[in-house]
Coordinates of N, CA and C in Angstrom, one line a residue:
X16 N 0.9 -1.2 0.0 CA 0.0 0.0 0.0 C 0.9 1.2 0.0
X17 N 0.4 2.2 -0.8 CA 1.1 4.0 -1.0 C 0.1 4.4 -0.3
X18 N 0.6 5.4 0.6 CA -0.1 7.0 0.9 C 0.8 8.3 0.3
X19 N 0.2 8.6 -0.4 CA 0.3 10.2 -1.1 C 0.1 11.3 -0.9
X20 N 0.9 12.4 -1.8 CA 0.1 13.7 -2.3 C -0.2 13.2 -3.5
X21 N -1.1 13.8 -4.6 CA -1.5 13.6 -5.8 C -0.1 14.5 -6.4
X22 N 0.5 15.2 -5.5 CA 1.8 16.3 -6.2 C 3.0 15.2 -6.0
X23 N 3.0 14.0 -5.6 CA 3.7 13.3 -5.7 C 3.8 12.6 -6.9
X24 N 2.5 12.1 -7.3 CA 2.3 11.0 -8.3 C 3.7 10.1 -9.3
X25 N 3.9 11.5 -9.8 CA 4.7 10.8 -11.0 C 6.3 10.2 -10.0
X26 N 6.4 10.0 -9.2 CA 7.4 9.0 -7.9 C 6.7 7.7 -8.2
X27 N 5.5 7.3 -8.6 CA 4.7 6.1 -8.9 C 4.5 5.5 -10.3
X28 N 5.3 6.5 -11.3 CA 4.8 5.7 -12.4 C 5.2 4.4 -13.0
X29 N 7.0 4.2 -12.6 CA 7.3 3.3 -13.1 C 7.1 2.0 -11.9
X30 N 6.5 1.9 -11.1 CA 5.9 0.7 -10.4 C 4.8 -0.1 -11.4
X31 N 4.3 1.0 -12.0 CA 3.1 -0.2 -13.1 C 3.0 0.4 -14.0
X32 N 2.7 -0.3 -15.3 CA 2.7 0.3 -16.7 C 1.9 1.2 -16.6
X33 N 1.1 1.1 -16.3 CA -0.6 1.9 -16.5 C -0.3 3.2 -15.1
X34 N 0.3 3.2 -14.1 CA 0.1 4.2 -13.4 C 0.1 5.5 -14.3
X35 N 1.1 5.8 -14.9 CA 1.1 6.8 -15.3 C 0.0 7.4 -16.2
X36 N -0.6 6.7 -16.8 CA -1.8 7.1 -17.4 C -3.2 7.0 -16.6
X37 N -3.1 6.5 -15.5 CA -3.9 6.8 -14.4 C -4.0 8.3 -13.5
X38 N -2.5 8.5 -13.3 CA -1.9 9.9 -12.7 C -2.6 10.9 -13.7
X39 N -2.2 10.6 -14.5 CA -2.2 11.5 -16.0 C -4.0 12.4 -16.1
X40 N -4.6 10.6 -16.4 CA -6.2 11.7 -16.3 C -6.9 12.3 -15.1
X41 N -6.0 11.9 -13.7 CA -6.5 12.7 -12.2 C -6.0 14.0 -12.6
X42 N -5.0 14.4 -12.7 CA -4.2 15.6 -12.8 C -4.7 16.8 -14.1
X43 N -5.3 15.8 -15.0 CA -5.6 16.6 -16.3 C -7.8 16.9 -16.3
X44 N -8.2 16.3 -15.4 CA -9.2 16.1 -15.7 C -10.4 17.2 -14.3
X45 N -11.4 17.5 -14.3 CA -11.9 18.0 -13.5 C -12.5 17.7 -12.8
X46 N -12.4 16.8 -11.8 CA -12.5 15.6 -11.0 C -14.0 16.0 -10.5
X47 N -13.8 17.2 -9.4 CA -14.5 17.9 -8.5 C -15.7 18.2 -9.8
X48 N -15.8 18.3 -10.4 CA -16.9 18.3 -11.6 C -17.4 17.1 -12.3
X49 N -16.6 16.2 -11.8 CA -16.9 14.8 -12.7 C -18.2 14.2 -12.6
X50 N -19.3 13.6 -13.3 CA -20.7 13.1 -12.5 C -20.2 11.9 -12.1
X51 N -20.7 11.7 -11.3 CA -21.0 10.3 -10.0 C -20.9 9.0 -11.6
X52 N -20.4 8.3 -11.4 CA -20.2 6.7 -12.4 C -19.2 6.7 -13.0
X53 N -19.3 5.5 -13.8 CA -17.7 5.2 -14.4 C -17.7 5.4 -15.4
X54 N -16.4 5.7 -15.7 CA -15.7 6.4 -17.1 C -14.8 5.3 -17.6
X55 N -14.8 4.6 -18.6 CA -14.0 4.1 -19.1 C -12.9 4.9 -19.8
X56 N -11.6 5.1 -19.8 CA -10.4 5.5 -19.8 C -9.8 4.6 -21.0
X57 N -9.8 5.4 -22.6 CA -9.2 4.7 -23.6 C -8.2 3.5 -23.0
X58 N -6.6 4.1 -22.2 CA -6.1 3.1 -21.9 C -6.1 2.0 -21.3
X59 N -7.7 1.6 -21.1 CA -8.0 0.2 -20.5 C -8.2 0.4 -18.9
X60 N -8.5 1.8 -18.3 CA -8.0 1.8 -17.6 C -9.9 2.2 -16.8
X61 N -10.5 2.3 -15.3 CA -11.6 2.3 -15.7 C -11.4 3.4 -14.1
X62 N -12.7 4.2 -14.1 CA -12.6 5.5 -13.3 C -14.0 5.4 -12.9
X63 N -13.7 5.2 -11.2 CA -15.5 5.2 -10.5 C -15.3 6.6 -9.8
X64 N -16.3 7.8 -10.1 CA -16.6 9.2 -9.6 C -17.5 9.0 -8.8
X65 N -17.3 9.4 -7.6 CA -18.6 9.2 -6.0 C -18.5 10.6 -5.5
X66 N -19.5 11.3 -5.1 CA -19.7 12.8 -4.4 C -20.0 12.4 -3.3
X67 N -20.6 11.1 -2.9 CA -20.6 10.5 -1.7 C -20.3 11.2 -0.5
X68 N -20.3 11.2 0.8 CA -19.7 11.9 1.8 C -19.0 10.3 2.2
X69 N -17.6 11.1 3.1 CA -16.6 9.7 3.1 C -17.3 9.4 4.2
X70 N -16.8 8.0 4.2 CA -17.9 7.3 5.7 C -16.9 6.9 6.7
X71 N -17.4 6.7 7.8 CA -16.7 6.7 9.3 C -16.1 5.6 9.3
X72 N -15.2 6.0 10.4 CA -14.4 4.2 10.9 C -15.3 3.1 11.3
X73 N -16.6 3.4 11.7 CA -17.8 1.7 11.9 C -18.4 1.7 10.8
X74 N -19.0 2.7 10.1 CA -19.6 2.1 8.9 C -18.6 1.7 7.4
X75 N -17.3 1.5 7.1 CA -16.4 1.6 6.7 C -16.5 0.4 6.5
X76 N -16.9 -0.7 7.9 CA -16.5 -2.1 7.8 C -17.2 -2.9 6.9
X77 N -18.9 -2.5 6.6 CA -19.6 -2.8 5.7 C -19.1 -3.1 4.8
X78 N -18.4 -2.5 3.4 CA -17.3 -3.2 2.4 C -16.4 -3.1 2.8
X79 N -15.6 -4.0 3.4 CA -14.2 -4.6 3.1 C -14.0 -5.3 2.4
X80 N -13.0 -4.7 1.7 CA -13.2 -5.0 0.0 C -11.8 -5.1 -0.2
X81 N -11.3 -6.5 -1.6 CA -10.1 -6.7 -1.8 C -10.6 -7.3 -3.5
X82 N -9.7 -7.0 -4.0 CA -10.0 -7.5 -5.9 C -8.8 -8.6 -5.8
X83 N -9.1 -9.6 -6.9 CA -7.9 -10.2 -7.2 C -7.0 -9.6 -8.5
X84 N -7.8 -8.9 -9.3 CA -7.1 -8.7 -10.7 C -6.5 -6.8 -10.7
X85 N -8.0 -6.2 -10.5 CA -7.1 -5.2 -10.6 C -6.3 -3.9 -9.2
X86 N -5.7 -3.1 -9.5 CA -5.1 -2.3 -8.1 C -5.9 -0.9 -8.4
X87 N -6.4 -0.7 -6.7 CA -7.0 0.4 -6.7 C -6.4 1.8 -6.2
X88 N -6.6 2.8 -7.1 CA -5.9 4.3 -6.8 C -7.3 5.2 -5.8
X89 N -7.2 4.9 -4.9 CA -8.4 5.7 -4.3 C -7.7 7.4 -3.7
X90 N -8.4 7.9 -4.5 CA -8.3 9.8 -4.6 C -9.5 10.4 -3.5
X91 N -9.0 11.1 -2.3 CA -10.0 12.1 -1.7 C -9.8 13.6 -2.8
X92 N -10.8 13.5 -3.2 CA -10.5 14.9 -4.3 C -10.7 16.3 -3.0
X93 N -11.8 15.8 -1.9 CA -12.0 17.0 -1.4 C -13.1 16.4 -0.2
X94 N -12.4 16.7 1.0 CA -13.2 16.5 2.3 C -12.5 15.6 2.9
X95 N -12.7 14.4 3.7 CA -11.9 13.3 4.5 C -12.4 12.1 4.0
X96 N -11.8 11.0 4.0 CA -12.1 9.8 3.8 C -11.3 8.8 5.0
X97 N -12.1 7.7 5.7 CA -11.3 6.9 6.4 C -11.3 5.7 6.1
X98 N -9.9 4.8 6.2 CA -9.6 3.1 5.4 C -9.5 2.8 6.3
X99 N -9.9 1.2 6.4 CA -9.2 0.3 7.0 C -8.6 -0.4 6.1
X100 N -7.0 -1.1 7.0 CA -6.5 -2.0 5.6 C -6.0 -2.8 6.7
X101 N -5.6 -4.3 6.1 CA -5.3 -5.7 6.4 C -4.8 -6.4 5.5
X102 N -3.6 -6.8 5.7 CA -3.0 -7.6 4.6 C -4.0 -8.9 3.9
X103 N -4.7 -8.8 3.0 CA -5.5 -10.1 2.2 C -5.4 -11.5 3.2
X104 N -3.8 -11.7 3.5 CA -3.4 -13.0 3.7 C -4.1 -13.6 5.2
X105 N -4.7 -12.1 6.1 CA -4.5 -12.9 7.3 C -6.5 -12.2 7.3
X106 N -7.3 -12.6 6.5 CA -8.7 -12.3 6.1 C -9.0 -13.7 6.1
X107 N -9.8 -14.4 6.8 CA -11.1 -15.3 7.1 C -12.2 -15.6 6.8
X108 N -12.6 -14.7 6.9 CA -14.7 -14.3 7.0 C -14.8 -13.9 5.9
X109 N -15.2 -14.3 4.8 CA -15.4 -14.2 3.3 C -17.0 -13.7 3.3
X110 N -17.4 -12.2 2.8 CA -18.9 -12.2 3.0 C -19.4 -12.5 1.5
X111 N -20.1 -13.0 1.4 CA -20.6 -12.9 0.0 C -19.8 -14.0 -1.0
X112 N -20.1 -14.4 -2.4 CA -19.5 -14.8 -3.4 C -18.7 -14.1 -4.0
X113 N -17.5 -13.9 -4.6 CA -16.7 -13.1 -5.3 C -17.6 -12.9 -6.8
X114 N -17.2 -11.5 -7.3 CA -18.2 -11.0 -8.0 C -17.0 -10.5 -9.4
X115 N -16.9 -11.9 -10.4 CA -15.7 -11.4 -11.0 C -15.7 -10.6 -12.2
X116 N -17.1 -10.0 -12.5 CA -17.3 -9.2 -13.2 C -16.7 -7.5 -12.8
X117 N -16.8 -7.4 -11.3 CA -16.4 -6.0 -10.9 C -15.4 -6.7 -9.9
X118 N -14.7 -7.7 -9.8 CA -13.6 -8.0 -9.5 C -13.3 -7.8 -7.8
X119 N -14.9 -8.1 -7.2 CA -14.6 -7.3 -6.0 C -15.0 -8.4 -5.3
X120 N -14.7 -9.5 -4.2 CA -15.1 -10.1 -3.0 C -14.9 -9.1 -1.5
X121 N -15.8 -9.3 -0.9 CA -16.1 -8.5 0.7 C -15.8 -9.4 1.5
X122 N -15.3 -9.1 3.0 CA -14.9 -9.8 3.8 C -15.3 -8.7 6.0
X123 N -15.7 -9.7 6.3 CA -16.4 -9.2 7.4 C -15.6 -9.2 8.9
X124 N -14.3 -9.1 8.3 CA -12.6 -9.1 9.1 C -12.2 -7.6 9.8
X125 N -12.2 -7.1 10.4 CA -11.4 -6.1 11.1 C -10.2 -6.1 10.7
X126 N -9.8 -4.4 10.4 CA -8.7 -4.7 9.7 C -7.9 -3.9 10.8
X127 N -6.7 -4.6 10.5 CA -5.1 -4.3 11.2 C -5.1 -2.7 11.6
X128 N -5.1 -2.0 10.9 CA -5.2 -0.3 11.1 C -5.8 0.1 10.0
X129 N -6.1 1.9 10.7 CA -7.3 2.5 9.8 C -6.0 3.9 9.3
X130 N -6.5 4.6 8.7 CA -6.1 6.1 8.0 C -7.0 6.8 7.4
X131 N -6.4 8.0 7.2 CA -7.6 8.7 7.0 C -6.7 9.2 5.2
X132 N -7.7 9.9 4.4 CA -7.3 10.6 3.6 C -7.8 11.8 3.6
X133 N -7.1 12.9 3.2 CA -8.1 14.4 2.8 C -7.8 14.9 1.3
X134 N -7.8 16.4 1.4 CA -7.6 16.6 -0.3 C -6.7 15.9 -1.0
X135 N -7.0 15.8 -2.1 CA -5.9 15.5 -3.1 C -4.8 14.6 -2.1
X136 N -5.0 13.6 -1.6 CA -4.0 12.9 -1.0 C -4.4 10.9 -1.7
X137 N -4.0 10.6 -2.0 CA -4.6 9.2 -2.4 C -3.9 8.2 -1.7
X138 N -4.6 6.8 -2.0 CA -3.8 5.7 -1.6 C -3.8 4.8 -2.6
X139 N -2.7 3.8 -2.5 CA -2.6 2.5 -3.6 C -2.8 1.2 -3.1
X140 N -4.0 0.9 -3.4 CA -4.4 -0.7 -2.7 C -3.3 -2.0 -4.2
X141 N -2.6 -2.8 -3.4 CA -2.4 -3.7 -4.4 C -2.9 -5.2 -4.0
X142 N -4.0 -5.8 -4.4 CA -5.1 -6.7 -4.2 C -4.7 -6.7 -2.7
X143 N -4.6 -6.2 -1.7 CA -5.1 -6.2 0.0 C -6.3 -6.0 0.3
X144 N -6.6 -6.0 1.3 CA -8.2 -5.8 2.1 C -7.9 -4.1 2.4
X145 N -9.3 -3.4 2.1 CA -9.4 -1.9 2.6 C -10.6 -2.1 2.8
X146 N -11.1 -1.1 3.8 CA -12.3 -0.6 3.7 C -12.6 0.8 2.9
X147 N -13.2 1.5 2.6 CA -14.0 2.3 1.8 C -15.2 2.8 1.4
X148 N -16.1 4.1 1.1 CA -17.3 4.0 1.1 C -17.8 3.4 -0.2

């Protein structure tokens, strides 16, 4: 897992092919204007927009959430957000069926430690367990 500035970003590109063109359309695009849903990203790359309000450290636990396939760049464009994260390996309580269309299985595990994010600060999930709204 990364914790960031978004003025960091390009310190992350050569970790994965694709980051940089991930960095690329956060930095180039109007986020704070963007509507709520997903944007498919020519590069293969796919972008979920939430106005959401970020949710607390108890209701957080509701998705805990880990993908097998792809890694998630989660952006506070503006206000606070709080994670919980847990390394995948030491997750038990499997909620639900894995859903390999959106690549997401939930799990009903307490995780190791929480953080917070605020503006423009992101984090890099690489297939681990987070929580998230």
């Amino acid at each position: 897992m990364i914790i960031d500035t978004i003025e960091n970003a390009q310190k992350y590109y050569k970790i994965h092919p694709q980051f940089e063109n991930a960095f690329h359309y956060i930095l180039t695009n109007n986020l704070v204007e963007a509507p709520d849903g997903t944007i498919e990203i020519p590069t293969g790359i796919r972008s979920f927009i939430t106005t959401a309000i970020g949710k607390s450290k108890e209701t957080s636990l509701e998705k805990f959430e880990c993908h097998d396939q792809f890694i998630d760049i989660q952006l506070c464009i503006k206000g606070n957000e709080i994670f919980g994260w847990k390394p995948r390996h030491k997750c038990k309580t499997q909620k639900g069926a894995y859903n390999a269309e959106k690549d997401v299985r939930f799990y009903s595990d307490a995780p190791d430690t929480y953080f917070e994010l605020t503006d423009n600060q992101f984090a890099i999930f690489f297939q681990k367990m987070f929580t998230h709204q």
